[in-house]
Coordinates of C-alpha atoms in Angstrom, one line a residue:
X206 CA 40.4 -16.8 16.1
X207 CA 44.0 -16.0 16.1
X208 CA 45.8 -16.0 12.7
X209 CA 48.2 -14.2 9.9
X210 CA 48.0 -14.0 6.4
X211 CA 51.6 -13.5 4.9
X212 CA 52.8 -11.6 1.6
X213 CA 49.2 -11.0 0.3
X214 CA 48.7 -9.0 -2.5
X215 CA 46.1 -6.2 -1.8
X216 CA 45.1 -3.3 -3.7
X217 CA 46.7 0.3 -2.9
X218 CA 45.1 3.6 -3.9
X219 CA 46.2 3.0 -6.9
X220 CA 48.7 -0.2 -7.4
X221 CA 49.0 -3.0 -5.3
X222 CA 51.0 -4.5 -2.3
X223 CA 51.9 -7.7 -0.8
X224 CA 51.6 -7.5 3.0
X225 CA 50.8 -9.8 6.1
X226 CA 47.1 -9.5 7.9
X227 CA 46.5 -10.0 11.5
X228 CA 43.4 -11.0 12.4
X229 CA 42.7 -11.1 17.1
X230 CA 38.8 -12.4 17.4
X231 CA 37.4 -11.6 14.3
X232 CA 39.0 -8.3 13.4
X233 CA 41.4 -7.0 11.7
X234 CA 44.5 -5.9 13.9
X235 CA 47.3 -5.2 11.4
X236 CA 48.0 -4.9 7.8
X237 CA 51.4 -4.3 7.2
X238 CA 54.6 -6.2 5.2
X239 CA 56.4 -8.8 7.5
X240 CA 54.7 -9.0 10.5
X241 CA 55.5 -11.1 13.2
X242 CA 53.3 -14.1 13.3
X243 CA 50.0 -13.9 15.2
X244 CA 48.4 -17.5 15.7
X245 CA 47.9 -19.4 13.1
X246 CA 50.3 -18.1 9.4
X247 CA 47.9 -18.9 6.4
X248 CA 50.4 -18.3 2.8
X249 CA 48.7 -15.6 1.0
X250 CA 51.5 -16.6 -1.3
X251 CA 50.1 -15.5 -5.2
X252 CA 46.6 -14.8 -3.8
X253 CA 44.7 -11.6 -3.8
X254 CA 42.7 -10.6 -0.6
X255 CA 39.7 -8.5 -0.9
X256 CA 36.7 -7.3 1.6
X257 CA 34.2 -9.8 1.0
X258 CA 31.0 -8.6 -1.4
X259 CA 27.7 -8.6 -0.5
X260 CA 25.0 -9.6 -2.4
X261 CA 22.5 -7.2 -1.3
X262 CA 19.1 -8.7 -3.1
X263 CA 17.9 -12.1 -3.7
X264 CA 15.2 -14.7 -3.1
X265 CA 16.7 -17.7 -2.0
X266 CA 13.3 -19.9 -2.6
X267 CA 13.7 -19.0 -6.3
X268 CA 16.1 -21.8 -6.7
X269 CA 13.5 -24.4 -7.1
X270 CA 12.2 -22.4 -10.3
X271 CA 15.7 -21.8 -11.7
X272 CA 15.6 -21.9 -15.7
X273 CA 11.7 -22.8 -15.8
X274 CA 10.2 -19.2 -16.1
X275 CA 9.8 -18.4 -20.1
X276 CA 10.8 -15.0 -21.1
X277 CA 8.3 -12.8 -19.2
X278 CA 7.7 -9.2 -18.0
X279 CA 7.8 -9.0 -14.3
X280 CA 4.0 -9.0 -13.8
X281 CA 3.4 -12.0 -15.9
X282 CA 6.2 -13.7 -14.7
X283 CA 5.0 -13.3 -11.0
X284 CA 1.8 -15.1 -11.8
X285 CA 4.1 -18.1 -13.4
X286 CA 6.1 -17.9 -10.4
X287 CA 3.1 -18.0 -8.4
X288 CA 1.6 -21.0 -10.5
X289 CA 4.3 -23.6 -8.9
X290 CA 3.9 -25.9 -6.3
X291 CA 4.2 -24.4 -2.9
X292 CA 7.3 -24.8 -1.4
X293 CA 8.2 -26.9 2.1
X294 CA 10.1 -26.2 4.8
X295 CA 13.2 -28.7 3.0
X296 CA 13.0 -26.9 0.2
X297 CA 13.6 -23.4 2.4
X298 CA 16.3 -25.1 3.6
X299 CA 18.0 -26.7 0.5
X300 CA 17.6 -23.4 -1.2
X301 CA 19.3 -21.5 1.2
X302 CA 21.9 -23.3 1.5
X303 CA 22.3 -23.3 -2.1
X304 CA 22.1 -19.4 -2.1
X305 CA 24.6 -19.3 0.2
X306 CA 27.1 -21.9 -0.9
X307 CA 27.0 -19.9 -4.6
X308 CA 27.3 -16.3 -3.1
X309 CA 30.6 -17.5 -0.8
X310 CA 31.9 -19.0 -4.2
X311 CA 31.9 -16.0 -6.0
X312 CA 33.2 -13.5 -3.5
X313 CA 30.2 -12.9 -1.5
X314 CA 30.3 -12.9 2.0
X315 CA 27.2 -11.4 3.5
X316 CA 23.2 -12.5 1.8
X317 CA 20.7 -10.2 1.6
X318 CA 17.2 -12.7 1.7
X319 CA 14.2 -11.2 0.7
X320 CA 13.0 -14.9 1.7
X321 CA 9.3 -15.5 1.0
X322 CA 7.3 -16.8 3.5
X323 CA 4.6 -20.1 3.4
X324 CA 1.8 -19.3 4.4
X325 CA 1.0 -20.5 8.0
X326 CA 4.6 -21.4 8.3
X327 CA 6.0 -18.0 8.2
X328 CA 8.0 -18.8 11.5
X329 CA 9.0 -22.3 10.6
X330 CA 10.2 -20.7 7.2
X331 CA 12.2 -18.4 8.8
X332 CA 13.3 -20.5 11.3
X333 CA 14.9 -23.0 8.4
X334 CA 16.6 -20.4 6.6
X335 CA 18.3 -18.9 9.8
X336 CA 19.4 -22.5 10.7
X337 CA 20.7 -22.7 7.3
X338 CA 22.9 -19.9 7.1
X339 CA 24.3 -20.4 10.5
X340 CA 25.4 -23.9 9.5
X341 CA 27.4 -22.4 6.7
X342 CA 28.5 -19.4 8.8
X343 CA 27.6 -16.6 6.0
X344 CA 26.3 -13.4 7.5
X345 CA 22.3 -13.4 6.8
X346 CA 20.4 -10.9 6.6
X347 CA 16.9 -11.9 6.1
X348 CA 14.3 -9.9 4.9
X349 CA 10.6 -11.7 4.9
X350 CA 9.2 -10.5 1.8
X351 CA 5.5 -9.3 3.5
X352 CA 2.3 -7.3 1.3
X353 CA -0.7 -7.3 1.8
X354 CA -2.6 -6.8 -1.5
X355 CA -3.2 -9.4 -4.2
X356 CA -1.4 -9.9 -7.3
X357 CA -3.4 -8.6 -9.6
X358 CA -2.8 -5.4 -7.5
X359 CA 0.4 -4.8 -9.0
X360 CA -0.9 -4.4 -12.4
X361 CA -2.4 -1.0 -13.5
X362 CA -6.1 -0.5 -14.1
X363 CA -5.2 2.0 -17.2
X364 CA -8.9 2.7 -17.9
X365 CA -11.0 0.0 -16.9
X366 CA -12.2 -0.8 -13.8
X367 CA -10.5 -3.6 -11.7
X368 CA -11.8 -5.4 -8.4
X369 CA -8.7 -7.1 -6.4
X370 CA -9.2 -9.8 -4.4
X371 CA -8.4 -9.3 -0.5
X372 CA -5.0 -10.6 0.6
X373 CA -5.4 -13.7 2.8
X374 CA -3.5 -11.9 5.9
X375 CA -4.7 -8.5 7.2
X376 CA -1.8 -5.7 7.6
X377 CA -1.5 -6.0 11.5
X378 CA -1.6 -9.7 11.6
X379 CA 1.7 -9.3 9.2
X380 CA 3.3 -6.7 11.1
X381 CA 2.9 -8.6 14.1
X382 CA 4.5 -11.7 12.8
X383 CA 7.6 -9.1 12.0
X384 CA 7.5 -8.3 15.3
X385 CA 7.2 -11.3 16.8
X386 CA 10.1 -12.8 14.1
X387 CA 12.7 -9.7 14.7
X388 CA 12.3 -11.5 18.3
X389 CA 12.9 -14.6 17.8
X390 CA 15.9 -14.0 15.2
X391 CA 17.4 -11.1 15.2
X392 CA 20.8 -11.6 16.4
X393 CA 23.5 -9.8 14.7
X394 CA 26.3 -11.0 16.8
X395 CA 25.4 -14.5 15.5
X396 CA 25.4 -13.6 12.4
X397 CA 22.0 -13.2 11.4
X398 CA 19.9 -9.9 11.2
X399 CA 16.0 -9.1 10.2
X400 CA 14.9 -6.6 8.3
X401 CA 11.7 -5.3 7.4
X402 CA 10.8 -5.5 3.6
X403 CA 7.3 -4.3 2.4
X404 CA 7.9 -6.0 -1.2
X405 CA 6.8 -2.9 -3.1
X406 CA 4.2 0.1 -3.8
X407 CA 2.8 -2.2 -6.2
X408 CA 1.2 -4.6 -3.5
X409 CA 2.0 -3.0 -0.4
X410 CA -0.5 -0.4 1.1
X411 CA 1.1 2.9 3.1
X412 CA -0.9 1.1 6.5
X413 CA 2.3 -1.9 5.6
X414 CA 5.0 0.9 5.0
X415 CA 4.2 2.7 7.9
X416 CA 4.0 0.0 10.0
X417 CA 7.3 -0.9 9.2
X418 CA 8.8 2.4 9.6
X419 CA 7.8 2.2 12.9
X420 CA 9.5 -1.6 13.7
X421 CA 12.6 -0.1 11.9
X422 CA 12.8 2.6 14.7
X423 CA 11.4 1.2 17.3
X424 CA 14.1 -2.4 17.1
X425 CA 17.0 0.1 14.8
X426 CA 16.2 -2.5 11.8
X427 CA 17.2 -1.9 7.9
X428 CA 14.4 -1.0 6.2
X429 CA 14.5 -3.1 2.4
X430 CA 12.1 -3.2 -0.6
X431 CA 11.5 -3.0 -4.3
X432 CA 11.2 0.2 -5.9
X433 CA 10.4 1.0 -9.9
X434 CA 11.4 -2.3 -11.1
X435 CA 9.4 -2.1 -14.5
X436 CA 7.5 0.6 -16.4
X437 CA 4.2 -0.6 -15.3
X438 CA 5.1 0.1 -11.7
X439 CA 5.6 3.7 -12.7
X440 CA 2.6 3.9 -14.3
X441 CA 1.3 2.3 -11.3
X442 CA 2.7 4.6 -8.4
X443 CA 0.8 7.4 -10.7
X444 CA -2.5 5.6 -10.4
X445 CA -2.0 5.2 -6.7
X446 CA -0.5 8.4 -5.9
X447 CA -0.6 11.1 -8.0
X448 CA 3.3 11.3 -7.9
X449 CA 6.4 9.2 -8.7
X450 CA 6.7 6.1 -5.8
X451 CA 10.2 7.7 -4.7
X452 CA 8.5 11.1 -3.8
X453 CA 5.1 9.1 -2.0
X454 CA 8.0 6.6 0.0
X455 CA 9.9 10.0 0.9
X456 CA 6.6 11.8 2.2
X457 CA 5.6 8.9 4.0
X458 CA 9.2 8.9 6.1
X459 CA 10.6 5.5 4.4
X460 CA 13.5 6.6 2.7
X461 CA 16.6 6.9 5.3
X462 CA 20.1 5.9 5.3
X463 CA 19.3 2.4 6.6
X464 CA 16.8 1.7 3.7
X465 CA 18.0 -0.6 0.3
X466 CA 15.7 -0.2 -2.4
X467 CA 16.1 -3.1 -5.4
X468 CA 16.2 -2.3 -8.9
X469 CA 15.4 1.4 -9.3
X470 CA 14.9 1.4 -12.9
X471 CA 12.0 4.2 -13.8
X472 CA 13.2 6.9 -11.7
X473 CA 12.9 10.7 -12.6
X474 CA 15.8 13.2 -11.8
X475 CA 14.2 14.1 -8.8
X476 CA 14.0 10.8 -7.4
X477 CA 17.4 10.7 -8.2
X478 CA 17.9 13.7 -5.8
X479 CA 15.9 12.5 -2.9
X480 CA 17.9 9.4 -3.2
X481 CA 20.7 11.2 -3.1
X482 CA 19.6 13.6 0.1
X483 CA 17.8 10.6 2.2
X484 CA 21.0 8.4 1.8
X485 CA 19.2 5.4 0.6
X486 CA 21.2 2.4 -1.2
X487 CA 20.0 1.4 -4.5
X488 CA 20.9 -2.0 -5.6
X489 CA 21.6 -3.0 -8.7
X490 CA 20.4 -6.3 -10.4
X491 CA 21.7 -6.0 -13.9
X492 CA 20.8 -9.4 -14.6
X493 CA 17.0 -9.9 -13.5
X494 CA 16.6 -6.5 -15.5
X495 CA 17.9 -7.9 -18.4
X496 CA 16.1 -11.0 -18.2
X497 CA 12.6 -9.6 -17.4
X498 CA 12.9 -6.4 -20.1
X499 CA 12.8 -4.3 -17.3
X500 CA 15.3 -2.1 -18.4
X501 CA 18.5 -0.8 -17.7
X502 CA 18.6 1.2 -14.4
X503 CA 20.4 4.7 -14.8
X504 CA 23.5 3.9 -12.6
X505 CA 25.9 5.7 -14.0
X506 CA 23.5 8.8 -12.9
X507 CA 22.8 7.4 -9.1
X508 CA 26.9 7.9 -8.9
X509 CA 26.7 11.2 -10.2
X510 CA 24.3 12.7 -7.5
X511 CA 26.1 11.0 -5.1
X512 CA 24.1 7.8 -4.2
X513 CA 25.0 4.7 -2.8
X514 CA 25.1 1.5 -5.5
X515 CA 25.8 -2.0 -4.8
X516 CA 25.0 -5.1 -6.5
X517 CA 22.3 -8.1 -6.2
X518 CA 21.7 -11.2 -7.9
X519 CA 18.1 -11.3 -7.7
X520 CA 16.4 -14.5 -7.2
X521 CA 17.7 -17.7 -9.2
X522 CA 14.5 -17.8 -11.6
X523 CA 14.9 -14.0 -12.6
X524 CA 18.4 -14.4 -13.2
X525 CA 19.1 -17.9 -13.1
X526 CA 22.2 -18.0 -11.1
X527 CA 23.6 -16.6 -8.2
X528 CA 27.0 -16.2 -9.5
X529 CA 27.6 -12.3 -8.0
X530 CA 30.7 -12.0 -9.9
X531 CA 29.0 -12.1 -13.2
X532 CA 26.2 -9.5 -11.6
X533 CA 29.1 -7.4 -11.0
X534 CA 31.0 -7.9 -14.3
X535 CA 27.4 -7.1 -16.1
X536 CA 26.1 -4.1 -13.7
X537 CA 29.2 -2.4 -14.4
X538 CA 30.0 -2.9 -18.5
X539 CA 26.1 -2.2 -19.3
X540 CA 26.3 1.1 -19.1
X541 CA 29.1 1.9 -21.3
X542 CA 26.3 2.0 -23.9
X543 CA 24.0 4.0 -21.9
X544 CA 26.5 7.0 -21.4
X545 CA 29.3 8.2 -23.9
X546 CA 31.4 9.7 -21.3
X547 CA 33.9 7.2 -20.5
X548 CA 35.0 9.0 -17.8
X549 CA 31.7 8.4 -15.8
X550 CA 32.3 4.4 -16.7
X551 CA 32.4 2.0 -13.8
X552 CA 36.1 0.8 -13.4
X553 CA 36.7 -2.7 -11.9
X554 CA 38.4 -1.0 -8.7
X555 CA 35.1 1.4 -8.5
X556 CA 32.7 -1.7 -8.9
X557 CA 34.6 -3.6 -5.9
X558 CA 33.9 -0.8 -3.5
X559 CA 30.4 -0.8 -4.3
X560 CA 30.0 -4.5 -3.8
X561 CA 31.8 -4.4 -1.0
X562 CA 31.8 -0.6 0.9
X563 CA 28.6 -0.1 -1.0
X564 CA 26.8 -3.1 0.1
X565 CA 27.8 -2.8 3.8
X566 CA 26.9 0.7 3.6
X567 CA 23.5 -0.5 2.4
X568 CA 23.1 -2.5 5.7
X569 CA 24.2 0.4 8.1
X570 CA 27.4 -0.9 8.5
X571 CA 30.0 0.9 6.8
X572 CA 31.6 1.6 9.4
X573 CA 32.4 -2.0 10.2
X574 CA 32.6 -3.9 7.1
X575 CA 33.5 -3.5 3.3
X576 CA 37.4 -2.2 3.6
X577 CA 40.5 -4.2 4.3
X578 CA 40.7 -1.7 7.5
X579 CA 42.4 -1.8 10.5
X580 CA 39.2 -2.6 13.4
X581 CA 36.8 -3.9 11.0
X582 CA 35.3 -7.0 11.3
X583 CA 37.6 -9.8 9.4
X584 CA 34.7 -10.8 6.2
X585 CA 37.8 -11.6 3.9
X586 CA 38.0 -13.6 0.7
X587 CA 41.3 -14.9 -0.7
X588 CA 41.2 -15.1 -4.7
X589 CA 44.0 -17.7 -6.3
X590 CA 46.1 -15.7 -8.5
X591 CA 47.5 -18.8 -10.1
X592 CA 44.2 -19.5 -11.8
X593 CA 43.8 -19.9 -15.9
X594 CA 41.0 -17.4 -15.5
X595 CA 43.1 -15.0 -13.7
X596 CA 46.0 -15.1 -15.8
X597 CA 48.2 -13.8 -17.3
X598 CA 49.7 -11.5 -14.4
X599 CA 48.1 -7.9 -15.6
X600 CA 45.3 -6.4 -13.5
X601 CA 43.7 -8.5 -10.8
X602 CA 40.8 -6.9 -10.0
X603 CA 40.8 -6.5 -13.7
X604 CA 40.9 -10.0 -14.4
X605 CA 38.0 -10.2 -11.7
X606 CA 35.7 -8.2 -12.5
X607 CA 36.1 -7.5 -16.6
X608 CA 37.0 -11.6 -16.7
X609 CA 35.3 -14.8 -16.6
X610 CA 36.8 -16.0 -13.5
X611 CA 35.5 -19.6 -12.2
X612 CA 36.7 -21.4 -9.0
X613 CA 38.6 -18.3 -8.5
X614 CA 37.8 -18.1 -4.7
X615 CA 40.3 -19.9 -2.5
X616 CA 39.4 -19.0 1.1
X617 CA 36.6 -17.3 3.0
X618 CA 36.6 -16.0 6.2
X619 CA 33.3 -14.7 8.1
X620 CA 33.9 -12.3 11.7
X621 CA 37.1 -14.0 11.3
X622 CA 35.9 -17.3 11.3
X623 CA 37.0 -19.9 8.2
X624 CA 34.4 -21.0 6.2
X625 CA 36.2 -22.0 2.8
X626 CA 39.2 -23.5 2.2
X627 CA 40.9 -24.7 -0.6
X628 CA 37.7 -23.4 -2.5
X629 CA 35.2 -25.8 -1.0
X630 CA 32.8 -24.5 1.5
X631 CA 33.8 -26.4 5.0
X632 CA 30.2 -26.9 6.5
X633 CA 28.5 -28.1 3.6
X634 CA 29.0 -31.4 1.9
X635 CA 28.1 -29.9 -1.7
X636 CA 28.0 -33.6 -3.4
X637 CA 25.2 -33.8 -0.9
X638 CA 23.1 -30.9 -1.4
X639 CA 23.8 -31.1 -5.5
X640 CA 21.9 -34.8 -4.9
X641 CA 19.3 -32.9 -2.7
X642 CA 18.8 -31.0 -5.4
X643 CA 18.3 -33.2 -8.1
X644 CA 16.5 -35.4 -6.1
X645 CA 13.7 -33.1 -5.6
X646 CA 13.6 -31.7 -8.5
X647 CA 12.2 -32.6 -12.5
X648 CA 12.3 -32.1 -16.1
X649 CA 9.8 -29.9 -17.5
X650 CA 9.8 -27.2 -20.6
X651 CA 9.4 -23.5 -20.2
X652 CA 5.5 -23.2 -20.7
X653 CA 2.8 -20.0 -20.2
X654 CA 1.0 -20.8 -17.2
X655 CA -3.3 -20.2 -16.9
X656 CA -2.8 -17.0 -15.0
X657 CA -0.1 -15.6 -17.3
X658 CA -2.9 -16.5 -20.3
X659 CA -5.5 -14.9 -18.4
X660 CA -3.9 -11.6 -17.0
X661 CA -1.5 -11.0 -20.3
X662 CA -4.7 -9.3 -22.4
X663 CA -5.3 -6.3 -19.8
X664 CA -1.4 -6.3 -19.2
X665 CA -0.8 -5.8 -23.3
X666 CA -4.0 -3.0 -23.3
X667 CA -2.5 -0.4 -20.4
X668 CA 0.7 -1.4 -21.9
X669 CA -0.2 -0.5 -24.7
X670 CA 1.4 -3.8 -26.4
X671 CA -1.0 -4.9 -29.8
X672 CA -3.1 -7.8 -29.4

């Protein structure tokens, strides 16, 4: 838990600078050039160090879907989604380590989880995906994606009439399996951490919210959720409300500093502002956006008014891949188009704060994470300087972010703890899992599923899409 990384380039306000980092028990200690020697000397030699990222929104179960789903909007593409097999506990388990082993690959060193839960195993599921991420020593944060209205819920009734079937589970018997979960698992000195995560207005009642307001407080939990992903949510939230879903969320006392909202697409100026005033993080999944036509999420405006941003992958069958760099690269070029003032454009040193700062920030924990800082916790990644895709020598974080960098990431370290080296991932034998994989897995073709045939007329009419 002792050791020294020597002449390692790091970025300066506004250059860079090759200096040795201490690291004592999983902080950092010093950061200064030549240093004497503190346990074990690691060569940062041509290597760039950087805070490790977060990827603050994904479902790791997704995987099992990954490149299956044809090109859907969100509400259609649920009830594909919805129309595979059910998963098993091994498949929880393959899948997270998956998630995990791609997010430490490409710079990430913390996992946001909105895990989904099988039904009548929501323990055991969330019991596999915590014994997952501790064997590859990532820092989890799991979020068990809860409602408690059906599916067809999420769809807007426009001007028919529309009878919902009754979710299987009633509100309190999910809020008491949170309860009884934050428990069991929460644990953030080991590395793993619980968060309550209504999946959205659009199938989540105000009994759920408030009911998980109230955990938040009462056990100091991050509060997550979806928020305005797609256009028919925001027609939605005016069916249900009478108001936009950022001002009901913000009556009802969910918005806060601790609270991550995915997406954020179809918000108003306003919601911009109380954004802005109740501190909450928006996370941005450029890809999954992109993928599902959601649209593209006013970022460049969140900045602007002052909120926090960070970046998510979503899960692997809305985006397909779990690469965060690329989620970076894209969530920061897209909106050159969407605003002609370059000077409001995302630069690549801008977008590594927010994937790092911003995303610990996100998880209440700014003041302990995101920042090569003296006293926070040692979540560090090494990048190899002397690779084709980071070359030539101009702008590393340039080359990172603006590039197409693969096998970039050299070394990963976790509360100070080693969990990459050499660019492989040490607790994992990936020949292993990528047989897992493949093993448990088949061909098929993208193909419209029975309940995307049968709910896509009443989507197209309050869409107002022709027949």
């Amino acid at each position: 838990m002792k050791f020294t990384i020597q002449n390692v380039l790091i970025p300066t306000d506004h250059a860079y600078a090759f200096v040795d980092v201490q690291i004592v028990d999983g902080k950092i200690t010093a950061i200064a050039p030549t240093l004497d020697v503190v346990g074990t000397a690691i060569d940062g030699t041509n290597q760039l160090l950087l805070p490790g990222f977060v990827n603050a929104h994904t479902h790791s179960s997704e995987m099992w879907q990954r490149g299956a789903i044809p090109p859907l909007p969100l509400e259609l593409w649920l009830a594909e989604l919805y129309d595979f097999a059910p998963l098993d506990l091994d498949k929880v388990y393959i899948s997270a380590l998956g998630t995990a082993v791609e997010t430490l690959l490409s710079g990430g060193t913390s996992v946001v989880d909105h895990l989904v839960l099988i039904p009548g195993q929501e323990f055991e599921t969330i019991a596999t995906a915590v014994r997952a991420y501790k064997e590859v020593g990532i820092r989890a944060f799991i979020a068990p994606l809860i409602q408690d209205e059906s599916l067809t819920a999420g769809i807007p009734s426009g001007e028919s009439q529309q009878t919902h079937e009754p979710y299987f589970r009633s509100t309190q018997d999910t809020l008491d399996i949170i309860e009884e979960v934050v428990k069991q698992f929460h644990n953030p000195d080991e590395g793993v951490n619980i968060l309550v995560a209504p999946t959205g207005i659009q199938l989540c009642s105000d009994a759920l919210f408030t009911g998980c307001i109230e955990l938040s407080d009462r056990y100091n939990l991050c509060r997550h959720s979806h928020l305005l992903e797609t256009k028919a949510q925001e027609k939605l939230a005016q069916e249900k409300y009478g108001c936009s879903a950022v001002e009901h969320l913000y009556r009802i006392g969910y918005l806060s500093d601790r609270t991550s909202l995915a997406h954020c697409v179809w918000l108003s100026d306003n919601d911009i502002a109380i954004l802005a005033e109740t501190q909450s993080t928006v996370v941005h999944n450029p890809l999954s956006n992109l993928r599902l036509g959601s649209g593209i999420a006013p970022l460049l405006k969140y900045r602007q008014a002052g909120v926090n941003v960070t970046f998510g992958c979503d899960g692997a069958s809305s985006n397909d891949s779990q690469d965060l760099l690329e989620a970076i690269k894209i969530g920061s070029i897209l909106h050159n188009v969407t605003d002609l003032d370059y000077q409001h454009w995302i630069t690549p040193r801008q977008a590594v704060i927010m994937a790092s700062l911003g995303g610990a920030k996100g998880l209440n924990l700014g003041d302990t994470l995101g920042t090569l800082s003296v006293g926070k916790q040692a979540d560090l990644v090494l990048y190899d300087l002397t690779n084709l895709s980071l070359l030539p020598r101009t702008d590393p974080i340039g080359l990172l972010v603006f590039g197409r960098p693969c096998n970039v990431v050299n070394s990963v370290w976790v509360n100070g703890n080693q969990i990459v080296a050499d660019g492989k991932v040490m607790n994992v034998n990936v020949d292993e899992l990528r047989k897992e994989i493949f093993s448990n897995s088949q061909w098929h073709s993208q193909r419209p599923s029975s309940s995307v045939k049968r709910l896509s007329p009443h989507y197209r009419q309050v869409m107002g899409l022709p027949d």
